[in-house]
Coordinates of C-alpha atoms and ligand atoms in Angstrom, one line a residue:
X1 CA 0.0 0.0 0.0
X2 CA 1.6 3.2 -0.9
X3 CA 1.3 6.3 1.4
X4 CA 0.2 3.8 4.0
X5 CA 1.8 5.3 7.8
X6 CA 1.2 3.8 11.0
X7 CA 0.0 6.8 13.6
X8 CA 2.6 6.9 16.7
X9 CA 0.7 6.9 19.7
X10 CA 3.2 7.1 22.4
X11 CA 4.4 10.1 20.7
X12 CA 1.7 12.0 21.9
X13 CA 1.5 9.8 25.2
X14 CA 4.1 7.8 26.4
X15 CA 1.7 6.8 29.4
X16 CA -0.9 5.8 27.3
X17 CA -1.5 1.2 27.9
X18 CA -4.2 0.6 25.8
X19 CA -5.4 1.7 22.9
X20 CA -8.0 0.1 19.9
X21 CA -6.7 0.0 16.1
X22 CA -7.7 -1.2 12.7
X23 CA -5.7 -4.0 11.4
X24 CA -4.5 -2.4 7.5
X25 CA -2.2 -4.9 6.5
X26 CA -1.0 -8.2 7.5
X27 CA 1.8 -9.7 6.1
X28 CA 4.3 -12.9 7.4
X29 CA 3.5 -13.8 11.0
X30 CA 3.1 -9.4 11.9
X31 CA 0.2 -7.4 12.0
X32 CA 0.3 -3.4 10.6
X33 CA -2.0 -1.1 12.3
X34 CA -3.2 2.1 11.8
X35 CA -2.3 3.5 15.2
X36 CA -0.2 1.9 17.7
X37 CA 0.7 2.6 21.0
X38 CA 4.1 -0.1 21.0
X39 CA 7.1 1.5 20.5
X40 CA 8.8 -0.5 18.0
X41 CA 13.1 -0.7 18.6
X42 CA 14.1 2.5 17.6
X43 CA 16.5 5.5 18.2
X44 CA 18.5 3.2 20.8
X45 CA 15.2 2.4 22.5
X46 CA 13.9 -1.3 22.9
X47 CA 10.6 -2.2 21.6
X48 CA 7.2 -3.2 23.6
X49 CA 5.9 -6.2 24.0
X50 CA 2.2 -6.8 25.0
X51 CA -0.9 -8.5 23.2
X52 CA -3.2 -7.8 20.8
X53 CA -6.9 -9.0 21.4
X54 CA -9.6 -9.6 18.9
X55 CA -13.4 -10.9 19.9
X56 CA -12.1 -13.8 22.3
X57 CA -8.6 -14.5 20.4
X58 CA -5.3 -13.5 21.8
X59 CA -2.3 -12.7 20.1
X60 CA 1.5 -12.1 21.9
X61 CA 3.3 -9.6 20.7
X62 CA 6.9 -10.2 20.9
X63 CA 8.5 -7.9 18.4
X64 CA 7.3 -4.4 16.8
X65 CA 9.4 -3.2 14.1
X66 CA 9.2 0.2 12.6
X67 CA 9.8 0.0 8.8
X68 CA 11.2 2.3 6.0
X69 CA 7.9 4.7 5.4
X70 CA 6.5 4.5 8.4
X71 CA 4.5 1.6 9.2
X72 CA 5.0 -0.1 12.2
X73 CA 4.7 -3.8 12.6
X74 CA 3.5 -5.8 15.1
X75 CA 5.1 -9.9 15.2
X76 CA 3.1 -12.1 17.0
X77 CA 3.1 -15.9 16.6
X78 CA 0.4 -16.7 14.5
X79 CA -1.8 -14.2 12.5
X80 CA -4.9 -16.6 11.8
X81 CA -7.8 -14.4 12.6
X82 CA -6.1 -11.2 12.0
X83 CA -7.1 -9.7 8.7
X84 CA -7.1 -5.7 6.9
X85 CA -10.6 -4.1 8.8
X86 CA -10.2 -6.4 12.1
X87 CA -10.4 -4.0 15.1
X88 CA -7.9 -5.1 17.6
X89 CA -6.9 -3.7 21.5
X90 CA -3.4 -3.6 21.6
X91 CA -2.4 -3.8 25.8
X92 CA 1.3 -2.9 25.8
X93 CA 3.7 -4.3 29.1
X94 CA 3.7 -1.5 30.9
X95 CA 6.4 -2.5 33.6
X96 CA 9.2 -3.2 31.1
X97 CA 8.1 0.1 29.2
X98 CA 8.1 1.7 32.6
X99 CA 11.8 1.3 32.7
X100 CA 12.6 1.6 29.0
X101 CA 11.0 5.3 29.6
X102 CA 13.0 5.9 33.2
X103 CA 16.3 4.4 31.7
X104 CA 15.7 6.4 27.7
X105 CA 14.9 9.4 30.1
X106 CA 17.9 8.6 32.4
X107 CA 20.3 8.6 29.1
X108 CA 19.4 12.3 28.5
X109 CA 20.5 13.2 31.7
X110 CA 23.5 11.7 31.3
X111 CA 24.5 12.9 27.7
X112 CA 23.8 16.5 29.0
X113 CA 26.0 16.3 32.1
X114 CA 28.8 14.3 30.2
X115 CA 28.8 17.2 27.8
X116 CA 28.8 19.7 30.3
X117 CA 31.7 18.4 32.3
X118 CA 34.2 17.2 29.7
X119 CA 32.7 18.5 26.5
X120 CA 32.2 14.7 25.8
X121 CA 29.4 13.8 22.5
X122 CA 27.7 10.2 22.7
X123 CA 28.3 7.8 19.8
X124 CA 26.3 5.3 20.4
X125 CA 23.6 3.4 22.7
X126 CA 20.9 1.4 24.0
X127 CA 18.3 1.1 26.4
X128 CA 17.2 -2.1 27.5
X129 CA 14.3 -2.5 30.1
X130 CA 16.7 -3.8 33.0
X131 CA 20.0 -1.7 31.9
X132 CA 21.2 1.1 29.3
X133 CA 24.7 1.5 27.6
X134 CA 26.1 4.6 26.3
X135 CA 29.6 5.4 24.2
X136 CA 30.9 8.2 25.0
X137 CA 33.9 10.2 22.4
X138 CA 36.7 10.1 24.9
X139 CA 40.4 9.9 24.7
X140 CA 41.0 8.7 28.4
X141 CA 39.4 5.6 30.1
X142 CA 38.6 6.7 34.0
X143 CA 36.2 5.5 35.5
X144 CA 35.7 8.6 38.2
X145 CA 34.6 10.7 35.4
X146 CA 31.6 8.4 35.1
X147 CA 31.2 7.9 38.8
X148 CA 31.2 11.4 39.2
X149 CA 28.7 12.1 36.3
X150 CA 26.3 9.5 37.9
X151 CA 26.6 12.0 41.2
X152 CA 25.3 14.8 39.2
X153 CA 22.8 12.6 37.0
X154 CA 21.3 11.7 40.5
X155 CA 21.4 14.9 41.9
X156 CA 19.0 16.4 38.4
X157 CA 16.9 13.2 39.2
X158 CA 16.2 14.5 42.3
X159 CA 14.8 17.7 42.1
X160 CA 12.2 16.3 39.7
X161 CA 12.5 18.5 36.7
X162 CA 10.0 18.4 34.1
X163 CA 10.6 16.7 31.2
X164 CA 10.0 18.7 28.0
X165 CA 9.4 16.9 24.3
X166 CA 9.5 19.1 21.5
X167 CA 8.3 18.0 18.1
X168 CA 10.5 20.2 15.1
X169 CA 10.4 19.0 11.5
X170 CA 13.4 16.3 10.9
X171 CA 15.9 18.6 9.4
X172 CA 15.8 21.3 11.8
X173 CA 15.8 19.1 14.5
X174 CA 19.0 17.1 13.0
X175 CA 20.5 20.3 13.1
X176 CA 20.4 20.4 17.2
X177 CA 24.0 19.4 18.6
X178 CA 24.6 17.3 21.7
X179 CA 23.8 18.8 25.1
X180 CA 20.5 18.2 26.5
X181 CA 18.5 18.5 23.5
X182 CA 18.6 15.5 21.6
X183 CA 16.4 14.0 18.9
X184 CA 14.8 11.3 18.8
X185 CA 11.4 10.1 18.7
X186 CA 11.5 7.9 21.9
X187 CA 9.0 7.8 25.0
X188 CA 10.2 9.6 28.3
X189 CA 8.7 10.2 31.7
X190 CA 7.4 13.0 32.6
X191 CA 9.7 14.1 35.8
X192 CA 13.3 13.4 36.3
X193 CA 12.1 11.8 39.9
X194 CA 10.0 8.9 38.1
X195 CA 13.7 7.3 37.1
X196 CA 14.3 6.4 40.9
X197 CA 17.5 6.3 41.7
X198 CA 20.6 5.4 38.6
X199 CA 23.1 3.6 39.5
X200 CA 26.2 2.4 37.6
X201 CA 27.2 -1.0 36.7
X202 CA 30.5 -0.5 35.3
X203 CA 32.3 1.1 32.3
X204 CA 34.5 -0.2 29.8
X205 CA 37.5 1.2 27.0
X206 CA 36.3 0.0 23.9
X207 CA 38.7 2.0 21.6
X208 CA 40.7 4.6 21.2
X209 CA 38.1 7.4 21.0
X210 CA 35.2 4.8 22.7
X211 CA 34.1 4.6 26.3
X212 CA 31.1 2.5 27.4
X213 CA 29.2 2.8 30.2
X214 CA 26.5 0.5 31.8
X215 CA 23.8 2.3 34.6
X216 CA 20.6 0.6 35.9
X217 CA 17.5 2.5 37.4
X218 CA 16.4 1.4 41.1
X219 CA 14.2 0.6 42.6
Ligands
ZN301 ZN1 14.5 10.8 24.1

């Protein structure tokens, strides 16, 4: 289907569970809707999981993957039943997306004071729902930088800040560098207090220019 896009949901409301959709396509053993509330893996955020439910069938969802032009699709394990005008609830599993929102949130945090202390850009990462990693551009290896980052992170996490999402058009919002503006279309929370308390696991040289570091959210 040309021009076909799936509507992003948790774009507009990353606390937003449930949600009812038209099935518009279904191809393999995955389901494309017309609105979706799971976040499919995407901009170093892991996908939901959850289930879709139709009259009295149930279907697991246990990958959603966002694909070239916009439409997101949902894998479960068998599509029988699912067909283009079924109306489905889609229930996504709201404690790991819980954490993939504290730990996506936590990563901002991070980037901004990392940037702010030693002028340090991220080059890559991923959020998980029970940890994240980040690389960071860094000549030396020491890990008091990050345990001293982590000090601060906690200390922002604290005094509950409110977390802003902008929406700019792509270009412009490629244009943004570093710091504590970052784009991506990911789901946050909505106070830097709903992350709980970060902690780090450890942190890693892996390359010249490459330093990893691994952080958790508690509880
Ligand atoms: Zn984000």
């Amino acid at each position: 289907m040309v021009g076909l896009v799936t509507e992003l949901l948790y774009q507009k409301d990353s606390y937003l569970r449930e949600f009812y959709a038209y099935v518009i396509e279904v191809s393999g053993n995955a389901a494309v809707l017309d609105r979706t509330a799971f976040h499919p893996t995407s901009g170093g955020v892991d996908k939901d999981i959850g289930f879709l439910y139709r009259d009295g069938d149930v279907y697991r969802v246990v990958d959603v993957v966002l694909e070239e032009g916009g439409v997101v699709k949902h894998v479960v394990g068998d599509v029988s039943g699912l067909y283009p005008g079924a109306l489905v609830r889609g229930v996504i599993d709201w404690d790991r997306r819980y954490r993939l929102m504290r730990l996506h949130t936590t990563s901002h945090i991070l980037l901004a004071v990392m940037y702010r202390r030693c002028g340090a850009l991220v080059s890559g990462g991923h959020v998980y729902p029970d940890h994240a990693g980040d690389d960071f551009d860094l000549e030396f290896f020491d890990r008091r930088i990050f345990e001293e980052a982590f000090e601060e992170v906690n200390e922002i996490v604290r005094r509950g800040l409110e977390v802003r999402v902008y929406w700019l058009p792509r270009d412009e919002a490629l244009k943004i560098p570093g710091a504590d503006v970052q784009a991506d279309g990911g789901p946050h929370v909505r106070k830097t207090s709903e992350v709980g308390r970060v902690v780090m696991l450890s942190a890693e040289s892996r390359g010249r220019r490459r330093k990893r570091v691994y952080y958790t959210v508690k509880p």
